[in-house]
């Protein structure tokens, strides 16, 4: 069970969360979430999850690998945040976590009770819509808040018209 959302209470605002995973379709999710946040006077949370299990080396090597993964995550999210600032005109919150994507998404939702909508974009590759969208569709990872899934074929102009 999810904690009560606070986004409608005084002093709070509804936040849209987009997961940054390096896929082309995540740009669609970010654009949609950012536009919805701006148009509803809400907030935007950009979540980047560093996959668990990539750091099972000797201690010194593990620390270096963790630091490199963190630097890469920060660079990727900083670039996307700059695009959001320039194209949408809002300041996103940045959250970087390490672990499984579904578990970290749920953890952020539980910790930040203003996060009210998770935005994902489905890929159109032959491999399928992507692991997060597949897990939502297959109910392997049911999230405790509404999930908006966008087709990655929408242009920014079409997304703007929807928002």
mmCIF file with all atom_site columns, C-alpha atoms in Angstrom:
data_model
loop_
_atom_site.group_PDB
_atom_site.id
_atom_site.type_symbol
_atom_site.label_atom_id
_atom_site.label_alt_id
_atom_site.label_comp_id
_atom_site.label_asym_id
_atom_site.label_entity_id
_atom_site.label_seq_id
_atom_site.pdbx_PDB_ins_code
_atom_site.Cartn_x
_atom_site.Cartn_y
_atom_site.Cartn_z
_atom_site.occupancy
_atom_site.B_iso_or_equiv
_atom_site.pdbx_formal_charge
_atom_site.auth_seq_id
_atom_site.auth_comp_id
_atom_site.auth_asym_id
_atom_site.auth_atom_id
_atom_site.pdbx_PDB_model_num
ATOM 1   C CA . UNK A 1 1   ? 0.000  0.000  0.000   1.00 0.00 ? 1   UNK A CA 1
ATOM 2   C CA . UNK A 1 2   ? 1.284  3.443  -0.877  1.00 0.00 ? 2   UNK A CA 1
ATOM 3   C CA . UNK A 1 3   ? 1.368  6.318  1.548   1.00 0.00 ? 3   UNK A CA 1
ATOM 4   C CA . UNK A 1 4   ? -1.240 9.008  1.061   1.00 0.00 ? 4   UNK A CA 1
ATOM 5   C CA . UNK A 1 5   ? -0.243 11.459 -1.650  1.00 0.00 ? 5   UNK A CA 1
ATOM 6   C CA . UNK A 1 6   ? 0.230  14.989 -0.355  1.00 0.00 ? 6   UNK A CA 1
ATOM 7   C CA . UNK A 1 7   ? 0.247  16.796 -3.698  1.00 0.00 ? 7   UNK A CA 1
ATOM 8   C CA . UNK A 1 8   ? -3.192 18.366 -3.220  1.00 0.00 ? 8   UNK A CA 1
ATOM 9   C CA . UNK A 1 9   ? -2.499 19.760 0.249   1.00 0.00 ? 9   UNK A CA 1
ATOM 10  C CA . UNK A 1 10  ? -1.428 23.339 0.833   1.00 0.00 ? 10  UNK A CA 1
ATOM 11  C CA . UNK A 1 11  ? 2.323  23.793 0.473   1.00 0.00 ? 11  UNK A CA 1
ATOM 12  C CA . UNK A 1 12  ? 2.624  20.780 -1.824  1.00 0.00 ? 12  UNK A CA 1
ATOM 13  C CA . UNK A 1 13  ? 2.399  20.292 -5.566  1.00 0.00 ? 13  UNK A CA 1
ATOM 14  C CA . UNK A 1 14  ? 1.835  17.307 -7.793  1.00 0.00 ? 14  UNK A CA 1
ATOM 15  C CA . UNK A 1 15  ? 5.027  15.901 -9.282  1.00 0.00 ? 15  UNK A CA 1
ATOM 16  C CA . UNK A 1 16  ? 5.473  13.885 -12.434 1.00 0.00 ? 16  UNK A CA 1
ATOM 17  C CA . UNK A 1 17  ? 8.355  11.397 -12.471 1.00 0.00 ? 17  UNK A CA 1
ATOM 18  C CA . UNK A 1 18  ? 10.232 10.251 -15.578 1.00 0.00 ? 18  UNK A CA 1
ATOM 19  C CA . UNK A 1 19  ? 12.853 7.514  -15.522 1.00 0.00 ? 19  UNK A CA 1
ATOM 20  C CA . UNK A 1 20  ? 16.092 8.260  -17.356 1.00 0.00 ? 20  UNK A CA 1
ATOM 21  C CA . UNK A 1 21  ? 17.457 5.031  -18.792 1.00 0.00 ? 21  UNK A CA 1
ATOM 22  C CA . UNK A 1 22  ? 19.413 6.053  -21.868 1.00 0.00 ? 22  UNK A CA 1
ATOM 23  C CA . UNK A 1 23  ? 16.794 4.803  -24.314 1.00 0.00 ? 23  UNK A CA 1
ATOM 24  C CA . UNK A 1 24  ? 15.587 7.091  -27.107 1.00 0.00 ? 24  UNK A CA 1
ATOM 25  C CA . UNK A 1 25  ? 12.023 6.835  -25.860 1.00 0.00 ? 25  UNK A CA 1
ATOM 26  C CA . UNK A 1 26  ? 12.872 8.211  -22.422 1.00 0.00 ? 26  UNK A CA 1
ATOM 27  C CA . UNK A 1 27  ? 13.184 11.644 -24.096 1.00 0.00 ? 27  UNK A CA 1
ATOM 28  C CA . UNK A 1 28  ? 9.463  11.414 -24.968 1.00 0.00 ? 28  UNK A CA 1
ATOM 29  C CA . UNK A 1 29  ? 8.586  10.593 -21.360 1.00 0.00 ? 29  UNK A CA 1
ATOM 30  C CA . UNK A 1 30  ? 10.672 13.504 -20.069 1.00 0.00 ? 30  UNK A CA 1
ATOM 31  C CA . UNK A 1 31  ? 9.125  15.953 -22.515 1.00 0.00 ? 31  UNK A CA 1
ATOM 32  C CA . UNK A 1 32  ? 5.573  14.844 -21.674 1.00 0.00 ? 32  UNK A CA 1
ATOM 33  C CA . UNK A 1 33  ? 6.170  14.835 -17.915 1.00 0.00 ? 33  UNK A CA 1
ATOM 34  C CA . UNK A 1 34  ? 7.837  18.246 -18.096 1.00 0.00 ? 34  UNK A CA 1
ATOM 35  C CA . UNK A 1 35  ? 5.006  19.780 -20.127 1.00 0.00 ? 35  UNK A CA 1
ATOM 36  C CA . UNK A 1 36  ? 2.364  18.302 -17.835 1.00 0.00 ? 36  UNK A CA 1
ATOM 37  C CA . UNK A 1 37  ? 4.261  19.602 -14.810 1.00 0.00 ? 37  UNK A CA 1
ATOM 38  C CA . UNK A 1 38  ? 4.559  23.098 -16.253 1.00 0.00 ? 38  UNK A CA 1
ATOM 39  C CA . UNK A 1 39  ? 0.938  23.248 -17.442 1.00 0.00 ? 39  UNK A CA 1
ATOM 40  C CA . UNK A 1 40  ? -0.392 22.118 -14.066 1.00 0.00 ? 40  UNK A CA 1
ATOM 41  C CA . UNK A 1 41  ? 2.033  24.176 -11.951 1.00 0.00 ? 41  UNK A CA 1
ATOM 42  C CA . UNK A 1 42  ? 3.583  20.944 -10.751 1.00 0.00 ? 42  UNK A CA 1
ATOM 43  C CA . UNK A 1 43  ? 7.073  19.543 -10.474 1.00 0.00 ? 43  UNK A CA 1
ATOM 44  C CA . UNK A 1 44  ? 9.237  17.173 -12.477 1.00 0.00 ? 44  UNK A CA 1
ATOM 45  C CA . UNK A 1 45  ? 11.419 14.460 -10.976 1.00 0.00 ? 45  UNK A CA 1
ATOM 46  C CA . UNK A 1 46  ? 14.080 12.852 -13.176 1.00 0.00 ? 46  UNK A CA 1
ATOM 47  C CA . UNK A 1 47  ? 15.092 9.461  -11.790 1.00 0.00 ? 47  UNK A CA 1
ATOM 48  C CA . UNK A 1 48  ? 18.221 7.643  -12.961 1.00 0.00 ? 48  UNK A CA 1
ATOM 49  C CA . UNK A 1 49  ? 18.789 4.144  -11.581 1.00 0.00 ? 49  UNK A CA 1
ATOM 50  C CA . UNK A 1 50  ? 22.298 2.685  -11.717 1.00 0.00 ? 50  UNK A CA 1
ATOM 51  C CA . UNK A 1 51  ? 21.764 -1.062 -12.163 1.00 0.00 ? 51  UNK A CA 1
ATOM 52  C CA . UNK A 1 52  ? 22.627 -3.291 -9.244  1.00 0.00 ? 52  UNK A CA 1
ATOM 53  C CA . UNK A 1 53  ? 25.205 -6.006 -9.643  1.00 0.00 ? 53  UNK A CA 1
ATOM 54  C CA . UNK A 1 54  ? 27.601 -4.150 -11.901 1.00 0.00 ? 54  UNK A CA 1
ATOM 55  C CA . UNK A 1 55  ? 30.077 -3.703 -9.048  1.00 0.00 ? 55  UNK A CA 1
ATOM 56  C CA . UNK A 1 56  ? 31.007 -7.194 -7.905  1.00 0.00 ? 56  UNK A CA 1
ATOM 57  C CA . UNK A 1 57  ? 34.777 -6.786 -8.085  1.00 0.00 ? 57  UNK A CA 1
ATOM 58  C CA . UNK A 1 58  ? 37.592 -6.386 -5.597  1.00 0.00 ? 58  UNK A CA 1
ATOM 59  C CA . UNK A 1 59  ? 36.928 -3.534 -3.199  1.00 0.00 ? 59  UNK A CA 1
ATOM 60  C CA . UNK A 1 60  ? 39.241 -0.990 -4.862  1.00 0.00 ? 60  UNK A CA 1
ATOM 61  C CA . UNK A 1 61  ? 37.950 -1.787 -8.339  1.00 0.00 ? 61  UNK A CA 1
ATOM 62  C CA . UNK A 1 62  ? 34.364 -1.804 -7.088  1.00 0.00 ? 62  UNK A CA 1
ATOM 63  C CA . UNK A 1 63  ? 34.724 1.704  -5.641  1.00 0.00 ? 63  UNK A CA 1
ATOM 64  C CA . UNK A 1 64  ? 36.199 3.007  -8.894  1.00 0.00 ? 64  UNK A CA 1
ATOM 65  C CA . UNK A 1 65  ? 33.424 1.379  -10.941 1.00 0.00 ? 65  UNK A CA 1
ATOM 66  C CA . UNK A 1 66  ? 30.759 2.831  -8.638  1.00 0.00 ? 66  UNK A CA 1
ATOM 67  C CA . UNK A 1 67  ? 32.294 6.307  -8.911  1.00 0.00 ? 67  UNK A CA 1
ATOM 68  C CA . UNK A 1 68  ? 32.468 6.051  -12.711 1.00 0.00 ? 68  UNK A CA 1
ATOM 69  C CA . UNK A 1 69  ? 28.855 4.869  -12.916 1.00 0.00 ? 69  UNK A CA 1
ATOM 70  C CA . UNK A 1 70  ? 27.781 7.744  -10.677 1.00 0.00 ? 70  UNK A CA 1
ATOM 71  C CA . UNK A 1 71  ? 29.686 10.274 -12.814 1.00 0.00 ? 71  UNK A CA 1
ATOM 72  C CA . UNK A 1 72  ? 28.080 8.903  -15.972 1.00 0.00 ? 72  UNK A CA 1
ATOM 73  C CA . UNK A 1 73  ? 24.624 9.048  -14.366 1.00 0.00 ? 73  UNK A CA 1
ATOM 74  C CA . UNK A 1 74  ? 25.177 12.639 -13.250 1.00 0.00 ? 74  UNK A CA 1
ATOM 75  C CA . UNK A 1 75  ? 26.349 13.650 -16.737 1.00 0.00 ? 75  UNK A CA 1
ATOM 76  C CA . UNK A 1 76  ? 23.377 12.013 -18.481 1.00 0.00 ? 76  UNK A CA 1
ATOM 77  C CA . UNK A 1 77  ? 20.821 13.525 -16.106 1.00 0.00 ? 77  UNK A CA 1
ATOM 78  C CA . UNK A 1 78  ? 22.500 16.959 -16.186 1.00 0.00 ? 78  UNK A CA 1
ATOM 79  C CA . UNK A 1 79  ? 22.232 16.988 -19.983 1.00 0.00 ? 79  UNK A CA 1
ATOM 80  C CA . UNK A 1 80  ? 18.550 16.060 -19.899 1.00 0.00 ? 80  UNK A CA 1
ATOM 81  C CA . UNK A 1 81  ? 17.861 18.581 -17.118 1.00 0.00 ? 81  UNK A CA 1
ATOM 82  C CA . UNK A 1 82  ? 19.454 21.306 -19.256 1.00 0.00 ? 82  UNK A CA 1
ATOM 83  C CA . UNK A 1 83  ? 17.210 20.371 -22.180 1.00 0.00 ? 83  UNK A CA 1
ATOM 84  C CA . UNK A 1 84  ? 14.184 20.599 -19.856 1.00 0.00 ? 84  UNK A CA 1
ATOM 85  C CA . UNK A 1 85  ? 15.272 24.037 -18.646 1.00 0.00 ? 85  UNK A CA 1
ATOM 86  C CA . UNK A 1 86  ? 15.782 25.308 -22.202 1.00 0.00 ? 86  UNK A CA 1
ATOM 87  C CA . UNK A 1 87  ? 12.727 23.800 -23.905 1.00 0.00 ? 87  UNK A CA 1
ATOM 88  C CA . UNK A 1 88  ? 10.131 23.731 -21.130 1.00 0.00 ? 88  UNK A CA 1
ATOM 89  C CA . UNK A 1 89  ? 11.374 26.358 -18.697 1.00 0.00 ? 89  UNK A CA 1
ATOM 90  C CA . UNK A 1 90  ? 11.161 24.464 -15.423 1.00 0.00 ? 90  UNK A CA 1
ATOM 91  C CA . UNK A 1 91  ? 13.797 23.249 -12.975 1.00 0.00 ? 91  UNK A CA 1
ATOM 92  C CA . UNK A 1 92  ? 13.614 19.461 -12.541 1.00 0.00 ? 92  UNK A CA 1
ATOM 93  C CA . UNK A 1 93  ? 14.552 17.583 -9.401  1.00 0.00 ? 93  UNK A CA 1
ATOM 94  C CA . UNK A 1 94  ? 17.276 15.009 -9.979  1.00 0.00 ? 94  UNK A CA 1
ATOM 95  C CA . UNK A 1 95  ? 17.365 11.696 -8.146  1.00 0.00 ? 95  UNK A CA 1
ATOM 96  C CA . UNK A 1 96  ? 20.094 9.106  -8.729  1.00 0.00 ? 96  UNK A CA 1
ATOM 97  C CA . UNK A 1 97  ? 19.765 5.698  -7.104  1.00 0.00 ? 97  UNK A CA 1
ATOM 98  C CA . UNK A 1 98  ? 21.484 2.349  -7.275  1.00 0.00 ? 98  UNK A CA 1
ATOM 99  C CA . UNK A 1 99  ? 19.573 -0.930 -7.439  1.00 0.00 ? 99  UNK A CA 1
ATOM 100 C CA . UNK A 1 100 ? 16.713 -2.483 -9.359  1.00 0.00 ? 100 UNK A CA 1
ATOM 101 C CA . UNK A 1 101 ? 14.634 -0.015 -11.367 1.00 0.00 ? 101 UNK A CA 1
ATOM 102 C CA . UNK A 1 102 ? 11.215 -1.086 -10.081 1.00 0.00 ? 102 UNK A CA 1
ATOM 103 C CA . UNK A 1 103 ? 12.385 -1.163 -6.466  1.00 0.00 ? 103 UNK A CA 1
ATOM 104 C CA . UNK A 1 104 ? 13.969 2.287  -6.713  1.00 0.00 ? 104 UNK A CA 1
ATOM 105 C CA . UNK A 1 105 ? 10.929 3.774  -8.449  1.00 0.00 ? 105 UNK A CA 1
ATOM 106 C CA . UNK A 1 106 ? 8.755  2.469  -5.628  1.00 0.00 ? 106 UNK A CA 1
ATOM 107 C CA . UNK A 1 107 ? 11.205 3.803  -3.027  1.00 0.00 ? 107 UNK A CA 1
ATOM 108 C CA . UNK A 1 108 ? 11.126 7.316  -4.513  1.00 0.00 ? 108 UNK A CA 1
ATOM 109 C CA . UNK A 1 109 ? 7.316  7.215  -4.676  1.00 0.00 ? 109 UNK A CA 1
ATOM 110 C CA . UNK A 1 110 ? 7.185  6.212  -1.016  1.00 0.00 ? 110 UNK A CA 1
ATOM 111 C CA . UNK A 1 111 ? 9.737  8.832  0.092   1.00 0.00 ? 111 UNK A CA 1
ATOM 112 C CA . UNK A 1 112 ? 8.386  11.778 -1.920  1.00 0.00 ? 112 UNK A CA 1
ATOM 113 C CA . UNK A 1 113 ? 4.671  11.831 -1.314  1.00 0.00 ? 113 UNK A CA 1
ATOM 114 C CA . UNK A 1 114 ? 4.180  14.598 -3.871  1.00 0.00 ? 114 UNK A CA 1
ATOM 115 C CA . UNK A 1 115 ? 5.077  12.222 -6.724  1.00 0.00 ? 115 UNK A CA 1
ATOM 116 C CA . UNK A 1 116 ? 1.660  11.406 -8.147  1.00 0.00 ? 116 UNK A CA 1
ATOM 117 C CA . UNK A 1 117 ? 2.213  10.220 -11.732 1.00 0.00 ? 117 UNK A CA 1
ATOM 118 C CA . UNK A 1 118 ? 4.911  8.029  -13.279 1.00 0.00 ? 118 UNK A CA 1
ATOM 119 C CA . UNK A 1 119 ? 5.528  8.712  -16.972 1.00 0.00 ? 119 UNK A CA 1
ATOM 120 C CA . UNK A 1 120 ? 7.092  6.032  -19.191 1.00 0.00 ? 120 UNK A CA 1
ATOM 121 C CA . UNK A 1 121 ? 7.470  5.786  -22.948 1.00 0.00 ? 121 UNK A CA 1
ATOM 122 C CA . UNK A 1 122 ? 7.133  2.570  -24.876 1.00 0.00 ? 122 UNK A CA 1
ATOM 123 C CA . UNK A 1 123 ? 9.815  1.764  -27.396 1.00 0.00 ? 123 UNK A CA 1
ATOM 124 C CA . UNK A 1 124 ? 8.935  0.638  -30.895 1.00 0.00 ? 124 UNK A CA 1
ATOM 125 C CA . UNK A 1 125 ? 11.906 -1.705 -31.332 1.00 0.00 ? 125 UNK A CA 1
ATOM 126 C CA . UNK A 1 126 ? 11.313 -5.331 -32.263 1.00 0.00 ? 126 UNK A CA 1
ATOM 127 C CA . UNK A 1 127 ? 12.568 -6.360 -28.786 1.00 0.00 ? 127 UNK A CA 1
ATOM 128 C CA . UNK A 1 128 ? 9.418  -4.886 -27.268 1.00 0.00 ? 128 UNK A CA 1
ATOM 129 C CA . UNK A 1 129 ? 8.304  -1.723 -25.516 1.00 0.00 ? 129 UNK A CA 1
ATOM 130 C CA . UNK A 1 130 ? 11.126 -1.755 -22.956 1.00 0.00 ? 130 UNK A CA 1
ATOM 131 C CA . UNK A 1 131 ? 11.617 -3.472 -19.618 1.00 0.00 ? 131 UNK A CA 1
ATOM 132 C CA . UNK A 1 132 ? 9.682  -1.026 -17.426 1.00 0.00 ? 132 UNK A CA 1
ATOM 133 C CA . UNK A 1 133 ? 6.687  -0.813 -19.751 1.00 0.00 ? 133 UNK A CA 1
ATOM 134 C CA . UNK A 1 134 ? 6.723  -4.602 -20.157 1.00 0.00 ? 134 UNK A CA 1
ATOM 135 C CA . UNK A 1 135 ? 6.795  -5.092 -16.401 1.00 0.00 ? 135 UNK A CA 1
ATOM 136 C CA . UNK A 1 136 ? 3.855  -2.709 -15.939 1.00 0.00 ? 136 UNK A CA 1
ATOM 137 C CA . UNK A 1 137 ? 1.888  -4.402 -18.726 1.00 0.00 ? 137 UNK A CA 1
ATOM 138 C CA . UNK A 1 138 ? 2.689  -7.848 -17.322 1.00 0.00 ? 138 UNK A CA 1
ATOM 139 C CA . UNK A 1 139 ? 1.969  -6.622 -13.769 1.00 0.00 ? 139 UNK A CA 1
ATOM 140 C CA . UNK A 1 140 ? 5.358  -7.885 -12.603 1.00 0.00 ? 140 UNK A CA 1
ATOM 141 C CA . UNK A 1 141 ? 5.984  -4.414 -11.207 1.00 0.00 ? 141 UNK A CA 1
ATOM 142 C CA . UNK A 1 142 ? 2.714  -2.754 -10.348 1.00 0.00 ? 142 UNK A CA 1
ATOM 143 C CA . UNK A 1 143 ? 3.347  0.781  -9.158  1.00 0.00 ? 143 UNK A CA 1
ATOM 144 C CA . UNK A 1 144 ? 1.181  2.393  -6.463  1.00 0.00 ? 144 UNK A CA 1
ATOM 145 C CA . UNK A 1 145 ? 0.433  5.529  -8.517  1.00 0.00 ? 145 UNK A CA 1
ATOM 146 C CA . UNK A 1 146 ? -0.998 6.042  -12.003 1.00 0.00 ? 146 UNK A CA 1
ATOM 147 C CA . UNK A 1 147 ? 1.377  5.296  -14.871 1.00 0.00 ? 147 UNK A CA 1
ATOM 148 C CA . UNK A 1 148 ? 1.168  7.154  -18.172 1.00 0.00 ? 148 UNK A CA 1
ATOM 149 C CA . UNK A 1 149 ? 2.728  5.247  -21.079 1.00 0.00 ? 149 UNK A CA 1
ATOM 150 C CA . UNK A 1 150 ? 3.491  7.189  -24.252 1.00 0.00 ? 150 UNK A CA 1
ATOM 151 C CA . UNK A 1 151 ? 4.262  5.813  -27.685 1.00 0.00 ? 151 UNK A CA 1
ATOM 152 C CA . UNK A 1 152 ? 7.761  6.882  -28.694 1.00 0.00 ? 152 UNK A CA 1
ATOM 153 C CA . UNK A 1 153 ? 6.502  7.907  -32.129 1.00 0.00 ? 153 UNK A CA 1
ATOM 154 C CA . UNK A 1 154 ? 4.968  11.143 -30.827 1.00 0.00 ? 154 UNK A CA 1
ATOM 155 C CA . UNK A 1 155 ? 6.829  14.310 -31.736 1.00 0.00 ? 155 UNK A CA 1
ATOM 156 C CA . UNK A 1 156 ? 7.403  17.117 -29.251 1.00 0.00 ? 156 UNK A CA 1
ATOM 157 C CA . UNK A 1 157 ? 4.726  19.141 -31.049 1.00 0.00 ? 157 UNK A CA 1
ATOM 158 C CA . UNK A 1 158 ? 2.206  16.298 -30.712 1.00 0.00 ? 158 UNK A CA 1
ATOM 159 C CA . UNK A 1 159 ? 3.104  15.915 -27.034 1.00 0.00 ? 159 UNK A CA 1
ATOM 160 C CA . UNK A 1 160 ? 2.653  19.668 -26.522 1.00 0.00 ? 160 UNK A CA 1
ATOM 161 C CA . UNK A 1 161 ? -0.802 19.434 -28.097 1.00 0.00 ? 161 UNK A CA 1
ATOM 162 C CA . UNK A 1 162 ? -1.738 16.598 -25.719 1.00 0.00 ? 162 UNK A CA 1
ATOM 163 C CA . UNK A 1 163 ? -0.559 18.452 -22.635 1.00 0.00 ? 163 UNK A CA 1
#
